[in-house]
Amino acid sequence: MKFDNQYLTYDEYKKLGGNLSEMPFNLLEYRAEKEVDELTSNRFRKVSNYPQELKLCINNLITNIDKYNESETKSSETVGNYSVSYDKPVTKEKKEELKSIIKTYLSTTIIDNNYVLYCGAD
């Protein structure tokens, strides 16, 4: 499976000290993108050169989501090319924690003369 136009690439993740293998990273990165897209009204989808604060935000979200998932029981595990899946629903508290991370990193980020977290009417 190929993941295109990632906010944070696997190579960038590794340079930031990430230790996940590529496929778990790709799945968590995609999940983190969706969290960011929800709060930013997909504003980052309109650009091709992603800002550093977005990359750092995604990195933090990946770490946070991965730790959250590890605190639950496994829903599946494969031995050949080792793979583990966790099936834990996101609680309201966890959703708020993810929002807080996004707000911390992206509160001053501007795209097309608008703050990415701006939700008001023009």
Tab-separated table of C-alpha atoms in Angstrom:
chain	number	residue	atom	x	y	z
A	1	MET	CA	0.000	0.000	0.000
A	2	LYS	CA	1.376	3.396	-0.972
A	3	PHE	CA	0.746	6.551	1.017
A	4	ASP	CA	1.042	9.758	-1.031
A	5	ASN	CA	1.359	13.389	0.034
A	6	GLN	CA	2.072	12.621	3.666
A	7	TYR	CA	2.413	15.605	5.971
A	8	LEU	CA	5.404	13.847	7.533
A	9	THR	CA	7.375	11.331	5.482
A	10	TYR	CA	8.932	8.230	6.953
A	11	ASP	CA	12.454	9.602	6.336
A	12	GLU	CA	11.580	12.831	8.163
A	13	TYR	CA	10.090	10.800	11.002
A	14	LYS	CA	13.282	8.745	11.329
A	15	LYS	CA	15.394	11.951	11.379
A	16	LEU	CA	13.237	13.183	14.272
A	17	GLY	CA	14.174	10.034	16.203
A	18	GLY	CA	11.142	7.905	15.369
A	19	ASN	CA	11.516	4.181	15.956
A	20	LEU	CA	8.446	2.633	14.320
A	21	SER	CA	8.822	0.474	11.231
A	22	GLU	CA	7.402	1.913	8.015
A	23	MET	CA	3.920	0.372	7.854
A	24	PRO	CA	2.866	1.138	11.446
A	25	PHE	CA	4.238	4.647	10.885
A	26	ASN	CA	2.203	5.061	7.676
A	27	LEU	CA	-1.009	4.002	9.404
A	28	LEU	CA	-0.444	6.285	12.390
A	29	GLU	CA	0.626	9.180	10.158
A	30	TYR	CA	-2.595	8.816	8.167
A	31	ARG	CA	-4.603	8.814	11.400
A	32	ALA	CA	-2.741	11.913	12.613
A	33	GLU	CA	-3.419	13.649	9.275
A	34	LYS	CA	-7.129	13.044	9.730
A	35	GLU	CA	-7.038	14.610	13.199
A	36	VAL	CA	-5.291	17.699	11.793
A	37	ASP	CA	-7.563	17.904	8.736
A	38	GLU	CA	-10.631	17.847	10.967
A	39	LEU	CA	-9.517	20.901	12.943
A	40	THR	CA	-8.005	22.812	10.028
A	41	SER	CA	-10.815	22.311	7.503
A	42	ASN	CA	-8.343	20.542	5.200
A	43	ARG	CA	-6.331	23.748	4.700
A	44	PHE	CA	-3.038	21.852	4.424
A	45	ARG	CA	-4.428	19.883	1.473
A	46	LYS	CA	-4.220	23.121	-0.556
A	47	VAL	CA	-0.417	23.412	-0.243
A	48	SER	CA	2.448	21.196	-1.285
A	49	ASN	CA	5.255	22.503	0.926
A	50	TYR	CA	4.233	21.662	4.480
A	51	PRO	CA	5.519	23.911	7.285
A	52	GLN	CA	7.829	22.630	9.990
A	53	GLU	CA	5.252	23.122	12.736
A	54	LEU	CA	2.889	20.749	10.887
A	55	LYS	CA	5.603	18.095	10.635
A	56	LEU	CA	6.403	18.418	14.335
A	57	CYS	CA	2.699	18.291	15.195
A	58	ILE	CA	2.206	15.086	13.193
A	59	ASN	CA	5.288	13.559	14.845
A	60	ASN	CA	3.891	14.342	18.295
A	61	LEU	CA	0.454	12.988	17.354
A	62	ILE	CA	1.978	9.740	16.050
A	63	THR	CA	3.860	9.223	19.305
A	64	ASN	CA	0.785	10.053	21.355
A	65	ILE	CA	-1.596	7.825	19.389
A	66	ASP	CA	0.903	4.955	19.390
A	67	LYS	CA	1.315	5.102	23.185
A	68	TYR	CA	-2.457	5.293	23.626
A	69	ASN	CA	-2.986	2.230	21.437
A	70	GLU	CA	-0.331	0.235	23.300
A	71	SER	CA	-2.219	0.630	26.559
A	72	GLU	CA	-5.021	-1.606	25.264
A	73	THR	CA	-5.265	-5.258	24.374
A	74	LYS	CA	-4.254	-6.526	20.962
A	75	SER	CA	-6.926	-7.252	18.398
A	76	SER	CA	-4.535	-9.107	16.077
A	77	GLU	CA	-0.900	-10.100	15.814
A	78	THR	CA	1.120	-11.550	12.916
A	79	VAL	CA	4.480	-13.234	13.433
A	80	GLY	CA	5.996	-13.207	9.897
A	81	ASN	CA	7.216	-9.592	9.320
A	82	TYR	CA	5.866	-8.855	12.803
A	83	SER	CA	2.654	-6.831	12.916
A	84	VAL	CA	0.416	-5.865	15.829
A	85	SER	CA	-3.004	-4.211	15.739
A	86	TYR	CA	-4.827	-2.617	18.633
A	87	ASP	CA	-8.515	-1.937	18.728
A	88	LYS	CA	-9.210	0.792	21.227
A	89	PRO	CA	-11.915	3.397	20.742
A	90	VAL	CA	-10.861	7.004	21.159
A	91	THR	CA	-12.300	8.444	24.353
A	92	LYS	CA	-13.537	12.008	24.687
A	93	GLU	CA	-10.542	12.779	26.910
A	94	LYS	CA	-8.124	11.408	24.334
A	95	LYS	CA	-9.790	13.413	21.554
A	96	GLU	CA	-9.342	16.561	23.640
A	97	GLU	CA	-5.684	15.693	24.229
A	98	LEU	CA	-5.111	15.332	20.481
A	99	LYS	CA	-6.863	18.665	19.861
A	100	SER	CA	-4.610	20.276	22.462
A	101	ILE	CA	-1.489	19.010	20.681
A	102	ILE	CA	-2.749	20.359	17.360
A	103	LYS	CA	-3.596	23.740	18.885
A	104	THR	CA	-0.183	23.953	20.553
A	105	TYR	CA	1.684	23.438	17.290
A	106	LEU	CA	-0.613	25.121	14.779
A	107	SER	CA	-2.251	28.041	16.621
A	108	THR	CA	-0.123	30.648	14.796
A	109	THR	CA	0.201	28.896	11.423
A	110	ILE	CA	-1.172	30.833	8.445
A	111	ILE	CA	-2.068	29.559	4.963
A	112	ASP	CA	-3.587	31.838	2.307
A	113	ASN	CA	-3.728	34.724	4.804
A	114	ASN	CA	-5.849	32.701	7.251
A	115	TYR	CA	-4.945	30.953	10.446
A	116	VAL	CA	-5.289	27.213	9.793
A	117	LEU	CA	-7.369	26.749	12.945
A	118	TYR	CA	-9.725	29.625	12.082
A	119	CYS	CA	-13.333	28.422	12.095
A	120	GLY	CA	-15.252	31.682	11.674
A	121	ALA	CA	-17.008	33.158	8.677
A	122	ASP	CA	-15.227	35.461	6.273
